[in-house]
Amino acid sequence: MALEITDANFQEVVLDSDKPVLVDFWATWCGPCRTISPIIDELATELEGKAVVGKVNVDDNSEIPQNYGIRNIPTLLVFKNGELVDKMVGVVPKSQMIEKLEAQM
């Protein structure tokens, strides 16, 4: 299961992580977000110990999406050592998500 990332824990979970981090920006009303949600949860399980996988609900957390210019959801951001290193917008295949994360491992 993917971690719940909030405005309050973003620094600790994402920016201070010693592992690559995949952050899914989503909302409950977003159909494409619901499509990739099970994939995000699968990745969290499959990559446990190698990468951090989490979700930010944009309706409940406005600071992070604003800071990173999130205009469309789903948007997936990849961080390494506290830096944004990659971005995917829309429904992307699981293989592409894995490829982007593994490039940072």
PDB file of C-alpha atoms in Angstrom, residues 28-91:
ATOM      1  CA  THR A  28     -11.062  10.910  -5.443  1.00  0.00           C
ATOM      2  CA  TRP A  29     -13.127  12.447  -8.277  1.00  0.00           C
ATOM      3  CA  CYS A  30     -10.418  11.782 -10.914  1.00  0.00           C
ATOM      4  CA  GLY A  31     -11.203   8.756 -13.125  1.00  0.00           C
ATOM      5  CA  PRO A  32      -7.669   8.328 -14.528  1.00  0.00           C
ATOM      6  CA  CYS A  33      -6.335   8.553 -10.950  1.00  0.00           C
ATOM      7  CA  ARG A  34      -8.555   5.615  -9.969  1.00  0.00           C
ATOM      8  CA  THR A  35      -7.203   3.705 -12.978  1.00  0.00           C
ATOM      9  CA  ILE A  36      -3.572   3.909 -11.843  1.00  0.00           C
ATOM     10  CA  SER A  37      -4.227   3.690  -8.101  1.00  0.00           C
ATOM     11  CA  PRO A  38      -3.939  -0.138  -7.940  1.00  0.00           C
ATOM     12  CA  ILE A  39      -0.679   0.055  -9.916  1.00  0.00           C
ATOM     13  CA  ILE A  40       0.738   2.592  -7.445  1.00  0.00           C
ATOM     14  CA  ASP A  41      -0.169   0.263  -4.568  1.00  0.00           C
ATOM     15  CA  GLU A  42       1.454  -2.700  -6.371  1.00  0.00           C
ATOM     16  CA  LEU A  43       4.651  -0.705  -6.874  1.00  0.00           C
ATOM     17  CA  ALA A  44       4.723   0.237  -3.191  1.00  0.00           C
ATOM     18  CA  THR A  45       4.690  -3.460  -2.290  1.00  0.00           C
ATOM     19  CA  GLU A  46       7.058  -4.634  -5.041  1.00  0.00           C
ATOM     20  CA  LEU A  47       9.668  -1.928  -4.409  1.00  0.00           C
ATOM     21  CA  GLU A  48       9.500  -1.947  -0.608  1.00  0.00           C
ATOM     22  CA  GLY A  49      12.989  -1.383   0.774  1.00  0.00           C
ATOM     23  CA  LYS A  50      14.273  -0.103  -2.588  1.00  0.00           C
ATOM     24  CA  ALA A  51      12.046   2.942  -3.171  1.00  0.00           C
ATOM     25  CA  VAL A  52       9.311   4.937  -1.452  1.00  0.00           C
ATOM     26  CA  VAL A  53       5.933   5.117  -3.195  1.00  0.00           C
ATOM     27  CA  GLY A  54       3.286   7.521  -1.960  1.00  0.00           C
ATOM     28  CA  LYS A  55       0.184   9.498  -2.856  1.00  0.00           C
ATOM     29  CA  VAL A  56      -0.796  13.136  -2.315  1.00  0.00           C
ATOM     30  CA  ASN A  57      -4.512  13.907  -2.361  1.00  0.00           C
ATOM     31  CA  VAL A  58      -4.592  17.329  -4.048  1.00  0.00           C
ATOM     32  CA  ASP A  59      -7.966  18.210  -2.492  1.00  0.00           C
ATOM     33  CA  ASP A  60      -6.611  17.740   1.042  1.00  0.00           C
ATOM     34  CA  ASN A  61      -3.093  19.108   0.466  1.00  0.00           C
ATOM     35  CA  SER A  62      -2.685  22.287  -1.570  1.00  0.00           C
ATOM     36  CA  GLU A  63       0.848  23.371  -0.654  1.00  0.00           C
ATOM     37  CA  ILE A  64       2.837  20.587  -2.353  1.00  0.00           C
ATOM     38  CA  PRO A  65       0.913  20.621  -5.672  1.00  0.00           C
ATOM     39  CA  GLN A  66       1.246  24.406  -5.769  1.00  0.00           C
ATOM     40  CA  ASN A  67       5.000  24.262  -5.051  1.00  0.00           C
ATOM     41  CA  TYR A  68       5.561  21.797  -7.901  1.00  0.00           C
ATOM     42  CA  GLY A  69       3.166  23.368 -10.399  1.00  0.00           C
ATOM     43  CA  ILE A  70       0.776  20.421 -10.567  1.00  0.00           C
ATOM     44  CA  ARG A  71      -1.914  21.449 -13.048  1.00  0.00           C
ATOM     45  CA  ASN A  72      -3.212  18.042 -14.207  1.00  0.00           C
ATOM     46  CA  ILE A  73      -3.807  14.820 -12.366  1.00  0.00           C
ATOM     47  CA  PRO A  74      -2.691  12.163 -12.193  1.00  0.00           C
ATOM     48  CA  THR A  75       0.848  13.531 -12.133  1.00  0.00           C
ATOM     49  CA  LEU A  76       3.707  11.347 -10.946  1.00  0.00           C
ATOM     50  CA  LEU A  77       6.909  12.955  -9.706  1.00  0.00           C
ATOM     51  CA  VAL A  78      10.163  11.107  -9.052  1.00  0.00           C
ATOM     52  CA  PHE A  79      12.561  12.463  -6.427  1.00  0.00           C
ATOM     53  CA  LYS A  80      16.103  11.453  -5.574  1.00  0.00           C
ATOM     54  CA  ASN A  81      18.116  12.972  -2.722  1.00  0.00           C
ATOM     55  CA  GLY A  82      15.396  15.590  -2.219  1.00  0.00           C
ATOM     56  CA  GLU A  83      15.522  16.759  -5.846  1.00  0.00           C
ATOM     57  CA  LEU A  84      12.804  16.413  -8.487  1.00  0.00           C
ATOM     58  CA  VAL A  85      14.359  14.267 -11.227  1.00  0.00           C
ATOM     59  CA  ASP A  86      11.436  13.104 -13.384  1.00  0.00           C
ATOM     60  CA  LYS A  87       7.769  13.757 -14.144  1.00  0.00           C
ATOM     61  CA  MET A  88       4.959  11.769 -15.779  1.00  0.00           C
ATOM     62  CA  VAL A  89       1.511  13.219 -16.490  1.00  0.00           C
ATOM     63  CA  GLY A  90      -1.621  11.192 -17.130  1.00  0.00           C
ATOM     64  CA  VAL A  91      -2.113   7.446 -17.158  1.00  0.00           C
TER      65      VAL A  91
END
